[in-house]
Amino acid sequence: MADKILLANWKMNFVEPKAYFDAFADALGESSLEGVQVGFAVPYTMLASVYAHASSSYTVYAQNVHERESGAFTGEISWPLLESLSISGSLIGHSERRQYFQETDAQVAKKLETTLKRGHQAVVCIGETQAQRERGETFSVLTTQLTPLLPFLSEDANCLLAYEPVWAIGTGLSATSEQAQEVHGWIQDFLQANGKLRGGIPLLYGGSANGGNLEALLRQPDIDGALVGGASLQPLDFAKMALIACSC
Ligand code: 13P
């Protein structure tokens, strides 16, 4: 496992892959990203092109995958359909999927199960809304989201968890490094209390991560990386973040 993990989530935004990766490589110059796993979760139609233009040391992810392998599910994509594309894994249960497409905790657990069974990496997203945080429900929400995942989270499971507080996503209002660490530490405690190896599952932070706050976040003991939306769309910004991750 790399020391730090930096994943881009391009969401439903078009990025021209060749121009992006040319500019990304230029911005890195001679610097090596050794010790950092860099990956890109991109729209389905860009997966092949991103794989073709990205350095072979970067990983490529879908942003969602159906829990079933085939069938009458119009508009959905399954692992057997994605497997021709040499991708590493998929985001699962992003808060935008939960919020706008009514994905349930049970469905997220099913997607995790299918993804691991087919031999791919799962990046499972969890996090509370602003209203839930204000009501003091952060840890009970996380308990509800994490509990159905527990049967699949063995220490050798090919899985990352991403704590993405919904109130920090796309708002420019990142959690402070202390707020993020408090929750990441709690998640590791929760996993340990449920028989998992502490630190066995890497934990990413997501929510307005950028070149200005990344270092403080990554210097926290239980923050193993970041899942980056808006700031990953500009290759110069994201290259800067990759270099910061390298130095942490
Ligand atoms: P932003 O970095 O744009 O807040 O998005 C975070 C996110 O949702 C990554 O999955």
Short mmCIF file of C-alpha atoms and ligand atoms in Angstrom, two decimals:
data_model
loop_
_atom_site.label_atom_id
_atom_site.label_comp_id
_atom_site.label_asym_id
_atom_site.label_seq_id
_atom_site.Cartn_x
_atom_site.Cartn_y
_atom_site.Cartn_z
CA MET A 1 0.00 0.00 0.00
CA ALA A 2 1.31 3.46 -0.86
CA ASP A 3 2.09 5.82 2.02
CA LYS A 4 -0.57 8.31 0.91
CA ILE A 5 -3.47 8.02 -1.50
CA LEU A 6 -4.78 10.89 -3.60
CA LEU A 7 -7.88 10.21 -5.66
CA ALA A 8 -9.59 12.60 -8.05
CA ASN A 9 -13.36 12.49 -8.51
CA TRP A 10 -14.24 14.31 -11.70
CA LYS A 11 -17.98 13.73 -11.08
CA MET A 12 -20.11 14.59 -14.16
CA ASN A 13 -17.59 17.04 -15.62
CA PHE A 14 -15.87 16.79 -18.97
CA VAL A 15 -12.11 16.96 -18.93
CA GLU A 16 -10.07 16.40 -22.08
CA PRO A 17 -7.80 13.52 -20.99
CA LYS A 18 -4.80 14.10 -23.27
CA ALA A 19 -4.55 17.81 -22.48
CA TYR A 20 -5.08 17.09 -18.77
CA PHE A 21 -2.39 14.45 -18.47
CA ASP A 22 0.08 16.42 -20.62
CA ALA A 23 -0.35 19.41 -18.30
CA PHE A 24 -0.24 17.18 -15.20
CA ALA A 25 3.07 15.63 -16.33
CA ASP A 26 4.49 19.07 -17.18
CA ALA A 27 3.56 20.38 -13.75
CA LEU A 28 5.28 17.45 -12.04
CA GLY A 29 8.40 17.90 -14.15
CA GLU A 30 11.16 15.62 -12.91
CA SER A 31 9.47 15.02 -9.54
CA SER A 32 8.56 11.45 -8.82
CA LEU A 33 5.34 10.61 -7.01
CA GLU A 34 6.90 7.66 -5.24
CA GLY A 35 5.00 6.72 -2.11
CA VAL A 36 1.74 8.25 -3.33
CA GLN A 37 -1.02 6.32 -5.06
CA VAL A 38 -2.69 8.71 -7.50
CA GLY A 39 -6.01 7.72 -9.03
CA PHE A 40 -8.83 9.18 -11.12
CA ALA A 41 -12.55 8.38 -10.81
CA VAL A 42 -14.05 9.59 -14.08
CA PRO A 43 -17.30 9.35 -16.08
CA TYR A 44 -17.83 6.02 -17.84
CA THR A 45 -17.33 7.49 -21.31
CA MET A 46 -13.88 8.78 -20.37
CA LEU A 47 -12.54 5.63 -18.68
CA ALA A 48 -10.78 4.24 -21.76
CA SER A 49 -9.29 7.56 -22.77
CA VAL A 50 -8.07 8.37 -19.25
CA TYR A 51 -6.51 4.90 -19.02
CA ALA A 52 -4.80 5.49 -22.37
CA HIS A 53 -3.39 8.91 -21.49
CA ALA A 54 -2.63 8.58 -17.78
CA SER A 55 0.72 7.25 -16.63
CA SER A 56 0.51 3.51 -16.01
CA SER A 57 1.35 4.17 -12.38
CA TYR A 58 -1.99 5.94 -11.84
CA THR A 59 -5.15 4.02 -11.11
CA VAL A 60 -8.50 4.59 -12.83
CA TYR A 61 -11.90 4.17 -11.19
CA ALA A 62 -15.55 4.22 -12.14
CA GLN A 63 -17.74 6.46 -9.98
CA ASN A 64 -20.48 3.90 -9.48
CA VAL A 65 -21.24 0.29 -10.33
CA HIS A 66 -24.40 -1.81 -10.05
CA GLU A 67 -24.54 -4.55 -7.45
CA ARG A 68 -25.82 -7.15 -9.93
CA GLU A 69 -23.75 -8.58 -12.75
CA SER A 70 -26.37 -8.42 -15.54
CA GLY A 71 -30.07 -8.09 -16.09
CA ALA A 72 -32.91 -5.70 -16.87
CA PHE A 73 -31.48 -2.57 -15.23
CA THR A 74 -31.75 0.10 -17.92
CA GLY A 75 -29.04 2.74 -17.71
CA GLU A 76 -26.88 0.87 -15.21
CA ILE A 77 -23.33 -0.52 -15.54
CA SER A 78 -22.06 -3.77 -14.03
CA TRP A 79 -18.59 -5.15 -13.35
CA PRO A 80 -18.66 -7.58 -16.30
CA LEU A 81 -19.31 -4.58 -18.59
CA LEU A 82 -16.48 -2.55 -17.04
CA GLU A 83 -13.90 -5.28 -16.98
CA SER A 84 -12.74 -4.76 -20.57
CA LEU A 85 -11.53 -1.29 -19.53
CA SER A 86 -8.56 -2.15 -17.26
CA ILE A 87 -9.83 -0.10 -14.36
CA SER A 88 -8.84 -0.70 -10.75
CA GLY A 89 -12.11 -0.22 -8.96
CA SER A 90 -15.04 2.03 -8.29
CA LEU A 91 -16.32 4.63 -5.88
CA ILE A 92 -19.29 3.22 -4.02
CA GLY A 93 -22.00 5.04 -2.08
CA HIS A 94 -20.85 8.59 -2.77
CA SER A 95 -23.14 10.99 -0.92
CA GLU A 96 -24.42 12.33 -4.26
CA ARG A 97 -25.55 8.78 -5.12
CA ARG A 98 -27.19 8.46 -1.72
CA GLN A 99 -28.77 11.92 -1.86
CA TYR A 100 -29.96 12.17 -5.48
CA PHE A 101 -30.39 8.49 -6.41
CA GLN A 102 -31.63 7.14 -3.08
CA GLU A 103 -28.88 4.56 -2.67
CA THR A 104 -29.37 2.81 0.64
CA ASP A 105 -26.83 1.48 3.12
CA ALA A 106 -27.90 -2.07 2.21
CA GLN A 107 -27.36 -1.38 -1.50
CA VAL A 108 -23.94 0.14 -0.81
CA ALA A 109 -22.98 -3.01 1.11
CA LYS A 110 -24.17 -5.16 -1.82
CA LYS A 111 -22.05 -3.08 -4.23
CA LEU A 112 -19.06 -3.53 -1.94
CA GLU A 113 -19.62 -7.28 -1.81
CA THR A 114 -19.89 -7.59 -5.61
CA THR A 115 -16.85 -5.38 -6.19
CA LEU A 116 -14.63 -7.39 -3.85
CA LYS A 117 -15.95 -10.69 -5.20
CA ARG A 118 -15.01 -9.64 -8.74
CA GLY A 119 -11.49 -8.70 -7.57
CA HIS A 120 -11.69 -4.90 -7.79
CA GLN A 121 -10.95 -2.13 -5.35
CA ALA A 122 -13.89 -0.47 -3.58
CA VAL A 123 -13.71 3.11 -2.36
CA VAL A 124 -16.74 3.34 -0.09
CA CYS A 125 -17.88 6.84 0.86
CA ILE A 126 -19.57 7.71 4.14
CA GLY A 127 -20.38 10.96 5.89
CA GLU A 128 -23.02 13.00 7.66
CA THR A 129 -25.04 15.99 6.44
CA GLN A 130 -24.87 19.43 8.03
CA ALA A 131 -28.24 18.93 9.75
CA GLN A 132 -27.10 15.59 11.16
CA ARG A 133 -23.88 17.14 12.48
CA GLU A 134 -25.81 20.02 14.04
CA ARG A 135 -28.11 17.53 15.78
CA GLY A 136 -25.04 15.74 17.19
CA GLU A 137 -25.74 12.65 15.08
CA THR A 138 -22.40 12.32 13.27
CA PHE A 139 -21.30 9.12 14.99
CA SER A 140 -24.70 7.48 14.95
CA VAL A 141 -25.01 8.18 11.21
CA LEU A 142 -21.56 6.73 10.61
CA THR A 143 -22.43 3.69 12.72
CA THR A 144 -25.52 3.11 10.56
CA GLN A 145 -23.51 3.51 7.36
CA LEU A 146 -20.58 1.35 8.49
CA THR A 147 -22.42 -1.54 10.16
CA PRO A 148 -23.64 -3.26 6.96
CA LEU A 149 -20.11 -2.99 5.53
CA LEU A 150 -18.46 -4.84 8.44
CA PRO A 151 -18.80 -8.41 7.08
CA PHE A 152 -16.72 -7.39 4.06
CA LEU A 153 -14.02 -5.31 5.75
CA SER A 154 -11.34 -7.87 6.50
CA GLU A 155 -7.86 -6.41 6.74
CA ASP A 156 -6.88 -7.88 3.36
CA ALA A 157 -10.06 -6.58 1.68
CA ASN A 158 -9.24 -4.45 -1.35
CA CYS A 159 -11.15 -1.54 0.09
CA LEU A 160 -10.67 2.08 1.08
CA LEU A 161 -13.13 4.13 3.09
CA ALA A 162 -13.62 7.82 2.33
CA TYR A 163 -15.05 10.05 5.06
CA GLU A 164 -16.75 12.83 3.14
CA PRO A 165 -18.87 15.10 5.36
CA VAL A 166 -21.68 16.20 3.06
CA TRP A 167 -21.51 19.77 4.41
CA ALA A 168 -17.92 20.06 3.19
CA ILE A 169 -18.48 18.76 -0.36
CA GLY A 170 -18.35 21.44 -3.03
CA THR A 171 -18.89 24.17 -0.46
CA GLY A 172 -15.32 25.40 -0.06
CA LEU A 173 -15.86 24.72 3.64
CA SER A 174 -13.46 21.87 4.36
CA ALA A 175 -13.54 20.14 7.72
CA THR A 176 -10.59 21.37 9.73
CA SER A 177 -7.80 18.84 10.08
CA GLU A 178 -8.81 18.43 13.75
CA GLN A 179 -12.46 17.79 12.86
CA ALA A 180 -11.46 15.28 10.18
CA GLN A 181 -8.98 13.54 12.50
CA GLU A 182 -11.58 13.27 15.24
CA VAL A 183 -13.89 11.37 12.90
CA HIS A 184 -11.13 9.28 11.30
CA GLY A 185 -9.88 8.29 14.76
CA TRP A 186 -13.44 7.37 15.73
CA ILE A 187 -13.83 5.24 12.55
CA GLN A 188 -10.63 3.33 13.34
CA ASP A 189 -11.86 2.83 16.94
CA PHE A 190 -15.21 1.61 15.59
CA LEU A 191 -13.54 -0.86 13.21
CA GLN A 192 -11.26 -2.10 15.99
CA ALA A 193 -14.18 -2.51 18.39
CA ASN A 194 -15.77 -4.68 15.71
CA GLY A 195 -12.83 -7.02 15.43
CA LYS A 196 -10.95 -5.33 12.59
CA LEU A 197 -7.27 -4.52 12.60
CA ARG A 198 -6.79 -0.85 13.53
CA GLY A 199 -5.41 0.89 10.44
CA GLY A 200 -6.11 -2.16 8.25
CA ILE A 201 -8.50 -0.20 6.02
CA PRO A 202 -7.04 3.10 4.74
CA LEU A 203 -9.21 6.15 5.37
CA LEU A 204 -9.41 9.04 2.91
CA TYR A 205 -10.86 12.46 3.68
CA GLY A 206 -13.03 14.24 1.10
CA GLY A 207 -14.75 17.64 1.11
CA SER A 208 -13.20 20.81 -0.30
CA ALA A 209 -9.68 19.39 -0.06
CA ASN A 210 -7.30 21.64 -1.95
CA GLY A 211 -3.68 22.70 -2.19
CA GLY A 212 -4.12 24.98 0.81
CA ASN A 213 -5.48 22.48 3.34
CA LEU A 214 -4.14 19.13 2.13
CA GLU A 215 -0.89 19.10 4.07
CA ALA A 216 -2.55 19.75 7.44
CA LEU A 217 -5.10 17.00 6.69
CA LEU A 218 -2.51 14.44 5.60
CA ARG A 219 -0.32 15.10 8.64
CA GLN A 220 -3.08 13.73 10.89
CA PRO A 221 -2.37 10.21 12.15
CA ASP A 222 -5.56 8.57 10.85
CA ILE A 223 -5.87 10.39 7.50
CA ASP A 224 -4.28 8.21 4.82
CA GLY A 225 -5.22 10.27 1.81
CA ALA A 226 -7.79 12.47 0.14
CA LEU A 227 -10.66 12.17 -2.35
CA VAL A 228 -10.74 15.41 -4.28
CA GLY A 229 -13.57 16.82 -6.38
CA GLY A 230 -13.36 20.40 -7.65
CA ALA A 231 -9.62 20.89 -7.14
CA SER A 232 -8.84 17.78 -9.21
CA LEU A 233 -10.35 19.23 -12.39
CA GLN A 234 -7.40 21.55 -12.97
CA PRO A 235 -4.23 19.56 -13.67
CA LEU A 236 -1.94 22.19 -12.16
CA ASP A 237 -3.90 22.26 -8.91
CA PHE A 238 -4.05 18.50 -8.68
CA ALA A 239 -0.33 18.10 -9.51
CA LYS A 240 0.43 20.52 -6.71
CA MET A 241 -1.66 18.38 -4.36
CA ALA A 242 0.15 15.21 -5.51
CA LEU A 243 3.49 16.84 -4.69
CA ILE A 244 2.20 17.89 -1.27
CA ALA A 245 1.03 14.30 -0.64
CA CYS A 246 4.52 13.10 -1.56
CA SER A 247 6.08 15.34 1.06
CA CYS A 248 3.76 14.21 3.89
P1 13P B 1 -15.08 18.66 -3.49
O1 13P B 1 -13.59 18.41 -3.34
O2 13P B 1 -15.44 19.39 -4.73
O3 13P B 1 -15.65 19.25 -2.26
O4 13P B 1 -15.76 17.20 -3.66
C1 13P B 1 -15.43 16.21 -2.77
C2 13P B 1 -16.01 14.93 -3.26
O5 13P B 1 -17.22 14.77 -3.30
C3 13P B 1 -15.09 13.91 -3.73
O6 13P B 1 -15.74 12.68 -3.93
#
